[in-house]
Coordinates of C-alpha atoms in Angstrom, one line a residue:
Chain A
X101 CA 74.3 -11.6 -26.5
X102 CA 72.8 -14.3 -28.7
X103 CA 71.4 -17.3 -26.8
X104 CA 71.8 -20.5 -28.6
X105 CA 68.6 -21.9 -27.0
X106 CA 66.4 -19.2 -28.7
X107 CA 65.5 -19.3 -32.4
X108 CA 68.0 -17.1 -34.4
X109 CA 67.0 -13.8 -36.1
X110 CA 64.4 -13.1 -37.5
X111 CA 62.4 -15.7 -35.6
X112 CA 61.2 -15.1 -32.1
X113 CA 60.3 -17.2 -29.2
X114 CA 57.3 -16.3 -27.1
X115 CA 59.7 -15.0 -24.4
X116 CA 61.7 -12.8 -26.9
X117 CA 58.5 -11.6 -28.4
X118 CA 57.2 -10.6 -25.0
X119 CA 60.6 -8.7 -24.1
X120 CA 60.4 -7.0 -27.6
X121 CA 57.0 -5.7 -26.8
X122 CA 57.9 -4.5 -23.4
X123 CA 61.0 -2.7 -24.7
X124 CA 58.8 -1.0 -27.4
X125 CA 56.2 0.2 -25.1
X126 CA 58.8 1.5 -22.8
X127 CA 60.3 3.5 -25.6
X128 CA 56.9 4.7 -26.5
X129 CA 56.2 5.9 -23.1
X130 CA 59.5 7.9 -22.9
X131 CA 58.4 10.1 -25.8
X132 CA 55.7 12.3 -24.9
X133 CA 55.5 14.8 -27.7
X134 CA 54.5 12.5 -30.4
X135 CA 50.9 12.9 -31.9
X136 CA 50.7 10.2 -34.3
X137 CA 49.7 7.3 -32.1
X138 CA 47.0 7.6 -29.4
X139 CA 48.3 4.6 -27.4
X140 CA 50.8 1.7 -27.5
X141 CA 50.2 -1.0 -24.9
X142 CA 50.6 -4.8 -24.1
X143 CA 47.4 -6.8 -24.0
X144 CA 47.6 -10.1 -22.2
X145 CA 45.5 -13.0 -23.5
X146 CA 45.5 -16.8 -23.2
X147 CA 47.1 -16.9 -26.7
X148 CA 50.0 -14.8 -25.5
X149 CA 50.7 -11.1 -25.3
X150 CA 49.8 -8.7 -28.1
X151 CA 51.1 -5.2 -28.7
X152 CA 48.0 -3.0 -29.4
X153 CA 48.6 0.4 -31.1
X154 CA 45.8 2.7 -31.6
X155 CA 45.9 5.5 -34.1
X156 CA 43.2 7.9 -35.6
X157 CA 42.8 8.8 -39.1
X158 CA 40.4 11.3 -40.8
X159 CA 37.8 9.6 -43.0
X160 CA 38.9 11.9 -45.8
X161 CA 42.5 11.0 -45.2
X162 CA 44.4 9.7 -48.2
X163 CA 47.5 7.7 -47.7
X164 CA 50.4 9.4 -49.6
X165 CA 50.4 9.0 -53.2
X166 CA 47.4 6.8 -53.8
X167 CA 46.8 4.8 -57.1
X168 CA 44.2 6.7 -59.0
X169 CA 41.9 3.7 -59.7
X170 CA 41.3 3.2 -56.0
X171 CA 39.4 6.3 -55.7
X172 CA 36.4 6.0 -58.0
X173 CA 35.3 2.6 -57.1
X174 CA 31.5 3.0 -57.2
X175 CA 30.6 -0.1 -55.4
X176 CA 32.3 1.1 -52.3
X177 CA 29.8 3.2 -50.1
X178 CA 32.5 4.0 -47.5
X179 CA 34.5 5.8 -50.2
X180 CA 32.2 8.7 -50.3
X181 CA 33.8 12.1 -49.9
X182 CA 32.9 13.3 -46.4
X183 CA 33.2 16.8 -45.1
X184 CA 36.5 17.6 -43.3
X185 CA 34.6 17.9 -40.0
X186 CA 33.7 14.2 -40.1
X187 CA 34.7 12.4 -36.9
X188 CA 38.0 10.4 -36.7
X189 CA 38.2 6.8 -37.5
X190 CA 40.0 4.6 -35.1
X191 CA 42.6 2.1 -36.4
X192 CA 43.5 -0.6 -34.1
X193 CA 46.7 -2.5 -34.9
X194 CA 47.4 -5.7 -32.9
X195 CA 50.8 -7.4 -33.2
X196 CA 50.8 -11.1 -32.3
X197 CA 53.5 -13.7 -32.5
X198 CA 52.4 -16.2 -35.2
X199 CA 52.8 -19.6 -33.5
X200 CA 53.5 -21.1 -37.0
X201 CA 55.9 -18.7 -38.6
X202 CA 57.4 -17.4 -35.4
X203 CA 57.5 -13.8 -36.5
X204 CA 55.2 -10.9 -35.5
X205 CA 51.9 -10.8 -37.4
X206 CA 50.0 -7.6 -37.9
X207 CA 46.1 -7.7 -37.4
X208 CA 44.1 -4.5 -37.8
X209 CA 40.7 -3.0 -38.1
X210 CA 39.1 0.4 -38.6
X211 CA 36.0 1.5 -36.9
X212 CA 33.9 4.6 -37.4
X213 CA 32.8 6.9 -34.7
X214 CA 29.9 4.7 -34.0
X215 CA 32.1 1.6 -33.5
X216 CA 31.0 0.1 -36.8
X217 CA 33.8 -1.9 -38.4
X218 CA 34.9 -0.9 -42.0
X219 CA 35.1 -3.9 -44.1
X220 CA 35.8 -2.5 -47.6
X221 CA 39.3 -3.3 -48.8
X222 CA 39.4 -0.4 -51.1
X223 CA 38.6 1.9 -48.2
X224 CA 41.6 0.2 -46.4
X225 CA 43.8 0.9 -49.3
X226 CA 42.6 4.5 -49.6
X227 CA 43.1 5.3 -45.9
X228 CA 46.2 3.3 -45.0
X229 CA 48.1 2.0 -48.0
X230 CA 50.5 4.4 -49.7
X231 CA 50.8 4.3 -53.4
X232 CA 54.4 3.0 -53.0
X233 CA 53.2 -0.1 -51.1
X234 CA 49.9 -1.0 -52.9
X235 CA 51.3 -2.8 -55.8
X236 CA 53.3 -5.2 -53.6
X237 CA 50.3 -5.8 -51.3
X238 CA 48.0 -6.5 -54.2
X239 CA 50.6 -8.6 -56.0
X240 CA 49.8 -12.0 -54.4
X241 CA 46.6 -13.7 -53.6
X242 CA 43.0 -12.3 -53.7
X243 CA 43.7 -9.1 -51.8
X244 CA 47.5 -9.5 -51.9
X245 CA 49.4 -10.0 -48.8
X246 CA 46.5 -8.2 -47.3
X247 CA 43.6 -10.5 -46.3
X248 CA 41.0 -11.1 -43.6
X249 CA 41.0 -13.5 -40.9
X250 CA 39.3 -14.0 -37.6
X251 CA 41.5 -12.4 -34.9
X252 CA 43.4 -14.9 -32.7
X253 CA 42.2 -13.2 -29.5
X254 CA 38.8 -11.7 -30.2
X255 CA 37.8 -14.2 -33.0
X256 CA 36.3 -11.2 -35.0
X257 CA 37.0 -10.7 -38.6
X258 CA 40.0 -8.4 -39.1
X259 CA 42.5 -7.5 -41.8
X260 CA 45.9 -9.1 -41.6
X261 CA 49.2 -9.2 -43.5
X262 CA 50.1 -12.7 -44.2
X263 CA 53.2 -13.5 -42.3
X264 CA 54.7 -16.1 -44.7
X265 CA 57.0 -13.5 -46.4
X266 CA 58.0 -11.6 -43.1
X267 CA 61.1 -13.7 -42.1
X268 CA 62.6 -13.3 -45.6
X269 CA 62.0 -9.6 -45.7
X270 CA 63.4 -9.1 -42.2
X271 CA 66.5 -11.2 -43.0
X272 CA 67.1 -9.1 -46.2
X273 CA 67.2 -6.0 -44.1
X274 CA 68.7 -7.2 -40.9
X275 CA 71.4 -9.1 -42.8
X276 CA 74.4 -10.4 -40.9
X277 CA 74.4 -7.6 -38.4
X278 CA 73.3 -8.3 -34.8
X279 CA 69.9 -7.0 -34.3
X280 CA 69.0 -5.8 -30.9
X281 CA 65.8 -6.8 -29.1
X282 CA 64.6 -3.2 -28.9
X283 CA 65.4 -2.7 -32.6
X284 CA 63.4 -5.6 -33.8
X285 CA 59.9 -4.0 -33.9
X286 CA 61.3 -0.7 -35.3
X287 CA 62.6 -2.8 -38.2
X288 CA 59.5 -5.0 -38.5
X289 CA 57.4 -1.8 -38.7
X290 CA 59.5 -0.4 -41.4
X291 CA 58.9 -3.6 -43.4
X292 CA 55.3 -4.8 -42.5
X293 CA 53.7 -1.9 -40.5
X294 CA 54.6 0.8 -43.0
X295 CA 52.5 -1.0 -45.8
X296 CA 49.4 -0.1 -43.8
X297 CA 50.1 3.2 -42.2
X298 CA 51.8 1.9 -39.1
X299 CA 55.0 3.9 -39.0
X300 CA 57.1 4.4 -35.9
X301 CA 56.7 8.1 -34.7
X302 CA 59.6 10.1 -35.7
X303 CA 60.3 11.3 -32.1
X304 CA 60.3 7.8 -30.9
X305 CA 62.7 6.5 -33.7
X306 CA 65.0 9.4 -32.9
X307 CA 65.0 8.9 -29.1
X308 CA 65.7 5.3 -29.3
X309 CA 67.9 5.4 -32.4
X310 CA 70.6 7.2 -30.5
X311 CA 70.9 4.7 -27.7
X312 CA 70.7 1.6 -30.1
X313 CA 73.4 3.1 -32.3
X314 CA 75.7 3.5 -29.2
X315 CA 75.2 -0.1 -28.1
X316 CA 75.7 -1.4 -31.5
X317 CA 79.1 0.4 -31.7
X318 CA 80.1 -0.9 -28.2
X319 CA 79.4 -4.4 -29.2
X320 CA 81.5 -4.0 -32.3
X321 CA 84.3 -2.7 -30.3
X322 CA 84.3 -5.7 -28.1
X323 CA 84.5 -7.9 -31.1
X324 CA 87.3 -5.8 -32.7
Chain B
X120 CA 53.1 -46.1 -45.1
X121 CA 51.0 -47.0 -48.1
X122 CA 52.2 -46.6 -51.6
X123 CA 52.6 -43.1 -53.2
X124 CA 49.1 -42.1 -53.9
X125 CA 47.1 -45.1 -52.6
X126 CA 44.9 -43.9 -49.8
X127 CA 44.7 -45.9 -46.6
X128 CA 41.4 -47.5 -45.6
X129 CA 40.9 -44.9 -42.9
X130 CA 41.6 -41.9 -45.2
X131 CA 39.1 -43.3 -47.7
X132 CA 36.5 -43.5 -45.0
X133 CA 37.2 -40.1 -43.7
X134 CA 36.8 -38.7 -47.2
X135 CA 33.5 -40.5 -47.6
X136 CA 32.2 -39.2 -44.2
X137 CA 29.2 -37.0 -44.7
X138 CA 26.8 -35.1 -42.4
X139 CA 23.1 -34.9 -43.2
X140 CA 22.1 -31.3 -43.3
X141 CA 18.7 -29.8 -43.2
X142 CA 18.8 -26.2 -44.4
X143 CA 15.9 -23.8 -44.0
X144 CA 15.7 -20.2 -45.1
X145 CA 15.6 -17.7 -42.2
X146 CA 12.0 -16.8 -41.4
X147 CA 12.3 -13.1 -41.9
X148 CA 13.8 -13.6 -45.5
X149 CA 11.2 -16.1 -46.5
X150 CA 7.8 -15.2 -48.2
X151 CA 6.3 -18.2 -46.8
X152 CA 6.0 -19.1 -43.1
X153 CA 7.3 -22.5 -43.5
X154 CA 10.1 -22.5 -45.8
X155 CA 11.0 -25.6 -47.8
X156 CA 13.9 -27.7 -46.5
X157 CA 17.1 -28.4 -48.5
X158 CA 18.4 -31.8 -47.6
X159 CA 21.9 -32.8 -48.4
X160 CA 24.7 -35.2 -47.3
X161 CA 27.6 -32.9 -47.2
X162 CA 31.1 -34.2 -47.0
X163 CA 32.9 -33.6 -43.5
X164 CA 36.1 -32.4 -45.3
X165 CA 34.2 -29.9 -47.4
X166 CA 33.3 -26.2 -46.9
X167 CA 29.9 -24.7 -46.7
X168 CA 30.2 -21.9 -49.3
X169 CA 30.4 -24.6 -52.0
X170 CA 26.7 -25.2 -51.3
X171 CA 25.8 -21.5 -51.7
X172 CA 24.9 -21.6 -55.4
X173 CA 22.7 -24.5 -55.1
X174 CA 21.1 -23.0 -52.0
X175 CA 20.5 -19.6 -53.6
X176 CA 18.9 -21.4 -56.7
X177 CA 16.7 -23.6 -54.5
X178 CA 15.4 -20.9 -52.3
X179 CA 15.4 -18.1 -54.9
X180 CA 11.5 -18.2 -55.4
X181 CA 10.9 -18.0 -51.6
X182 CA 13.2 -14.9 -51.1
X183 CA 11.5 -11.7 -50.1
X184 CA 14.5 -9.7 -51.4
X185 CA 15.7 -11.3 -54.6
X186 CA 18.4 -8.9 -55.1
X187 CA 20.9 -11.1 -53.2
X188 CA 23.6 -13.3 -54.5
X189 CA 25.0 -16.7 -53.5
X190 CA 28.1 -14.9 -52.1
X191 CA 25.8 -13.0 -49.6
X192 CA 24.8 -16.4 -48.1
X193 CA 25.7 -17.5 -44.6
X194 CA 24.6 -20.2 -42.4
X195 CA 23.8 -20.4 -38.7
X196 CA 23.1 -23.0 -36.1
X197 CA 21.1 -21.9 -33.0
X198 CA 22.2 -18.2 -33.7
X199 CA 25.9 -19.1 -34.1
X200 CA 27.0 -17.9 -37.5
X201 CA 29.1 -20.7 -38.9
X202 CA 32.7 -19.8 -39.9
X203 CA 32.8 -20.8 -43.5
X204 CA 36.6 -21.2 -43.6
X205 CA 36.4 -24.3 -41.3
X206 CA 35.6 -27.7 -42.8
X207 CA 32.1 -28.5 -42.0
X208 CA 33.2 -31.6 -40.0
X209 CA 34.9 -29.5 -37.5
X210 CA 31.9 -27.1 -37.2
X211 CA 29.6 -30.1 -36.6
X212 CA 32.1 -31.5 -33.9
X213 CA 32.2 -28.2 -32.3
X214 CA 28.7 -26.9 -32.3
X215 CA 26.1 -29.7 -33.0
X216 CA 26.1 -31.1 -29.6
X217 CA 26.9 -34.5 -31.0
X218 CA 30.5 -34.5 -29.5
X219 CA 29.1 -34.2 -25.9
X220 CA 27.4 -37.6 -26.5
X221 CA 30.6 -39.3 -27.2
X222 CA 31.6 -39.8 -23.6
X223 CA 31.6 -43.5 -24.0
X224 CA 35.3 -44.2 -24.1
X225 CA 35.1 -47.8 -25.4
X226 CA 35.3 -46.5 -28.9
X227 CA 32.0 -48.2 -29.8
X228 CA 30.2 -46.0 -32.4
X229 CA 26.9 -44.8 -31.2
X230 CA 24.1 -43.7 -33.5
X231 CA 23.4 -40.0 -33.3
X232 CA 20.0 -39.4 -31.8
X233 CA 17.3 -38.1 -34.1
X234 CA 17.2 -34.5 -32.5
X235 CA 20.7 -33.8 -33.8
X236 CA 20.6 -35.4 -37.2
X237 CA 20.0 -34.1 -39.7
X238 CA 22.0 -31.0 -38.6
X239 CA 19.4 -28.2 -38.8
X240 CA 20.9 -25.0 -40.3
X241 CA 19.4 -21.7 -41.1
X242 CA 20.3 -20.0 -44.3
X243 CA 20.5 -16.1 -44.6
X244 CA 21.3 -13.8 -47.4
X245 CA 21.1 -10.5 -45.6
X246 CA 22.4 -9.0 -42.4
X247 CA 25.9 -10.3 -42.9
X248 CA 27.3 -11.0 -39.3
X249 CA 30.3 -8.7 -39.7
X250 CA 31.4 -9.2 -36.2
X251 CA 31.7 -13.0 -36.9
X252 CA 32.4 -13.8 -40.4
X253 CA 34.8 -12.6 -43.1
X254 CA 32.9 -11.6 -46.4
X255 CA 32.7 -14.0 -49.3
X256 CA 33.0 -13.0 -52.9
X257 CA 31.1 -14.2 -56.1
X258 CA 34.1 -16.4 -57.2
X259 CA 34.9 -18.0 -53.8
X260 CA 38.3 -16.4 -54.1
X261 CA 38.2 -15.7 -50.2
X262 CA 37.5 -19.3 -49.6
X263 CA 40.2 -20.7 -51.9
X264 CA 42.6 -18.2 -50.5
X265 CA 41.8 -19.2 -46.8
X266 CA 42.3 -22.9 -47.9
X267 CA 45.6 -22.0 -49.6
X268 CA 46.8 -20.1 -46.6
X269 CA 46.0 -23.0 -44.3
X270 CA 47.8 -25.5 -46.6
X271 CA 50.7 -23.2 -46.7
X272 CA 50.8 -22.9 -43.0
X273 CA 50.7 -26.8 -42.6
X274 CA 53.6 -27.1 -45.1
X275 CA 55.6 -24.5 -43.2
X276 CA 55.0 -26.4 -39.9
X277 CA 56.0 -29.8 -41.4
X278 CA 59.2 -28.8 -43.1
X279 CA 60.1 -25.5 -41.5
X280 CA 60.0 -23.4 -44.7
X281 CA 57.8 -22.3 -47.5
X282 CA 60.0 -24.0 -50.2
X283 CA 57.9 -27.2 -50.5
X284 CA 54.6 -25.3 -51.2
X285 CA 56.4 -22.6 -53.4
X286 CA 57.8 -25.3 -55.5
X287 CA 54.4 -26.8 -56.2
X288 CA 53.3 -26.2 -59.8
X289 CA 50.3 -23.9 -60.4
X290 CA 48.6 -26.9 -62.0
X291 CA 49.1 -29.0 -58.8
X292 CA 48.0 -26.2 -56.6
X293 CA 44.8 -25.9 -58.6
X294 CA 44.3 -29.6 -58.5
X295 CA 44.5 -29.6 -54.8
X296 CA 41.5 -27.4 -54.3
X297 CA 39.5 -28.9 -57.2
X298 CA 39.9 -32.3 -55.5
X299 CA 38.3 -30.8 -52.3
X300 CA 35.5 -29.3 -54.5
X301 CA 34.9 -32.5 -56.3
X302 CA 35.6 -34.9 -53.5
X303 CA 38.3 -36.7 -55.5
X304 CA 40.6 -38.4 -53.1
X305 CA 42.9 -39.9 -55.8
X306 CA 43.4 -36.5 -57.3
X307 CA 44.0 -35.1 -53.8
X308 CA 46.6 -37.6 -52.9
X309 CA 48.5 -37.3 -56.2
X310 CA 49.2 -33.6 -55.1
X311 CA 49.1 -34.0 -51.3
X312 CA 51.8 -36.8 -51.3
X313 CA 54.3 -34.2 -52.7
X314 CA 53.6 -31.9 -49.8
X315 CA 53.7 -34.6 -47.2
X316 CA 56.9 -36.3 -48.3
X317 CA 59.2 -34.1 -50.3
X318 CA 62.5 -35.8 -51.0
X319 CA 65.3 -35.1 -48.6
X320 CA 63.3 -32.9 -46.2
X321 CA 62.5 -34.2 -42.7
X322 CA 59.4 -33.7 -40.7
X323 CA 59.7 -30.8 -38.1
X324 CA 56.4 -30.2 -36.6
X325 CA 52.9 -31.6 -36.8
X326 CA 50.1 -29.3 -38.1
X327 CA 47.7 -29.4 -35.3
X328 CA 45.1 -26.9 -34.2
X329 CA 42.9 -27.4 -31.0
X330 CA 39.6 -25.7 -30.7
X331 CA 38.0 -24.6 -27.4
X332 CA 34.4 -23.4 -27.6
X333 CA 33.7 -20.5 -25.3
X334 CA 32.5 -22.8 -22.5
X335 CA 36.0 -24.4 -22.3
X336 CA 37.8 -21.1 -22.7
X337 CA 37.0 -19.9 -19.1
X338 CA 39.8 -17.4 -19.0
X339 CA 38.6 -15.4 -22.0
X340 CA 38.8 -11.5 -21.2
X341 CA 36.6 -10.3 -24.1
X342 CA 32.9 -10.6 -23.8
X343 CA 32.5 -13.9 -25.7
X344 CA 30.2 -13.7 -28.7
X345 CA 28.0 -16.7 -29.7
X346 CA 30.2 -19.4 -31.1
X347 CA 33.3 -17.8 -29.8
X348 CA 36.3 -20.0 -30.4
X349 CA 39.7 -20.1 -28.9
X350 CA 42.3 -21.7 -31.2
X351 CA 45.3 -23.2 -29.5
X352 CA 48.4 -24.0 -31.5
X353 CA 52.0 -24.7 -30.6
X354 CA 55.0 -26.3 -32.2
X355 CA 54.3 -29.9 -31.8
X356 CA 57.3 -32.3 -32.7
X357 CA 56.7 -35.9 -33.8
X358 CA 59.1 -37.0 -31.0
X359 CA 59.8 -35.7 -27.6
X360 CA 63.4 -34.6 -26.8
X361 CA 64.6 -37.5 -24.6
X362 CA 67.9 -39.4 -25.7
X363 CA 65.8 -42.0 -27.2
X364 CA 63.6 -39.7 -29.0
X365 CA 60.2 -41.1 -27.7
X366 CA 57.2 -40.8 -30.0
X367 CA 54.9 -38.0 -29.1
X368 CA 51.4 -39.1 -28.6
X369 CA 48.2 -37.0 -28.8
X370 CA 48.1 -37.2 -25.0
X371 CA 51.5 -35.8 -24.5
X372 CA 50.7 -33.0 -27.0
X373 CA 47.4 -32.0 -25.4
X374 CA 49.1 -32.3 -21.9
X375 CA 51.7 -29.6 -23.0
X376 CA 49.2 -27.5 -24.9
X377 CA 46.5 -27.5 -22.4
X378 CA 47.7 -28.9 -19.0
X379 CA 44.6 -27.8 -17.2
X380 CA 42.1 -29.5 -19.5
X381 CA 44.4 -32.6 -20.0
X382 CA 46.2 -33.1 -16.7
X383 CA 47.0 -36.7 -17.6
X384 CA 48.9 -37.9 -20.8
X385 CA 47.2 -41.2 -20.7
X386 CA 43.6 -40.8 -19.9
X387 CA 41.1 -38.0 -20.6
X388 CA 39.9 -36.8 -17.1
X389 CA 38.2 -33.5 -17.9
X390 CA 38.0 -33.1 -21.7
X391 CA 37.9 -35.2 -24.7
X392 CA 39.7 -34.6 -28.1
X393 CA 37.2 -35.0 -31.0
X394 CA 38.3 -35.4 -34.6
X395 CA 36.0 -36.4 -37.4
X396 CA 33.2 -37.1 -35.1
X397 CA 35.2 -39.6 -33.0
X398 CA 37.0 -39.5 -29.7
X399 CA 40.7 -39.9 -30.4
X400 CA 42.6 -42.2 -28.0
X401 CA 45.4 -40.2 -26.2
X402 CA 47.9 -43.1 -27.0
X403 CA 47.8 -42.4 -30.8
X404 CA 51.1 -41.0 -32.1
X405 CA 50.6 -37.5 -33.5
X406 CA 52.7 -38.3 -36.6
X407 CA 50.5 -41.3 -37.5
X408 CA 47.4 -39.3 -36.9
X409 CA 48.4 -36.5 -39.2
X410 CA 49.3 -38.9 -41.8
X411 CA 45.9 -40.5 -42.2
X412 CA 43.4 -38.3 -40.4
X413 CA 44.3 -34.6 -41.3
X414 CA 41.8 -32.5 -43.0
X415 CA 42.4 -31.5 -46.6
X416 CA 44.4 -28.4 -45.5
X417 CA 46.9 -30.8 -43.8
X418 CA 45.9 -29.9 -40.2
X419 CA 44.6 -32.0 -37.5
X420 CA 41.6 -29.8 -36.4
X421 CA 40.6 -31.2 -33.0
X422 CA 37.6 -30.1 -31.0
X423 CA 37.8 -30.2 -27.4
X424 CA 34.7 -31.3 -25.5
X425 CA 34.3 -31.0 -21.8
X426 CA 33.2 -34.1 -20.0
X427 CA 30.0 -33.9 -18.0

């Protein structure tokens, strides 16, 4: 099924990225019983399509196993403990194809109930980054692989994960095996999304995992 | 090409290019009605936050709220918060209105009329425009990081991998930024040549970004905010894929990227490409242009200006 005119895995052409997003949204729409994401849809823009996933988190939520020093940062007003009844925060994840690195790039922002953006990196770490991922995110650069840029579509400042290591990470996981288009974003979320709380809902992974697995075996049969 | 680190005459001229700035403190932050004016010739290839320390010092006594720091500073032009991660030359070409006066295609330089120069900017230390600008930090780490990311991206485009930039020593990488801070072209070229011409690696794509102000980006879906930009980017090869491998000109690249704004590859009909304050002829090969006229991060940052 590999087309020689398209860039090889893990790189995506614009067309392949668009297909990948469509397949992903289709899979999301099939699974009605998940409660983790509020929505997953494709947003069209002059700079190409973007997959937008919206999730809600409680302001007092803590990503699993946080690093202790992230909690008592006194210069961070948003880190104040709020009552459990505090309204939800909305996390908007936008996945774009990087025109340079040719892999999906993750942009995200958190807004409070009044629509005000939360800009504190420490709050982002507390709410979204699990203790397991924190050291690697902080390892390179000022805020690590996590930084801020102006969004390619809205031009507003948002957080992003620098895509320069994405291709290597995907290759390490995908390896020699043929990766199907529908699997691509599942795999990408496992590597990139999971760092900041974007995990494929379990029901969705289960629903899709069965079909993908079957196709994979079929293609192996043909070869053998 | 010139010798290893000998700058071309054009590159020397571009690095020497400055914009006269007249910076006033925002009225609501100033103790006096008429604030003093900070006048400076600021290099086109440099970045505004490098001025903040001096501005903070200069205006400190006029500040109503003195509990602010240089990193709280931001500049605006006619209510457009200026994106500090862009070189000031690009900001000027995009927003000052000077580009609109470059319609003369003869290439003859025209003096900027008095109302544009010096470029009148407003300085703020409070009410950070969170919907427009990424925050700065006391050590300018965010600025340095943005510059490095851009350099990294340019390298990835040029040679198809991060190997060249990764193999740069820490010392060289520090030197590259220091050269920008100090406007030291010789120091800059001593490192940049390693990035441009690594042995045994061929050129794949030209680092080029095209900027459309809100007026030109008519198909924008979101409510455009003041100063909203659309950045257009694609994989631009130095030659086009014909059997002969014809050289790609700027006109060909713009025609592919923005066919509605550049319907012709040869002559500008609706819009003009502006780089370093000048209209670039469409016949210029992109590879040559990138070699001599790229900004310090390695990119050709081209502003698109609509023709009247």
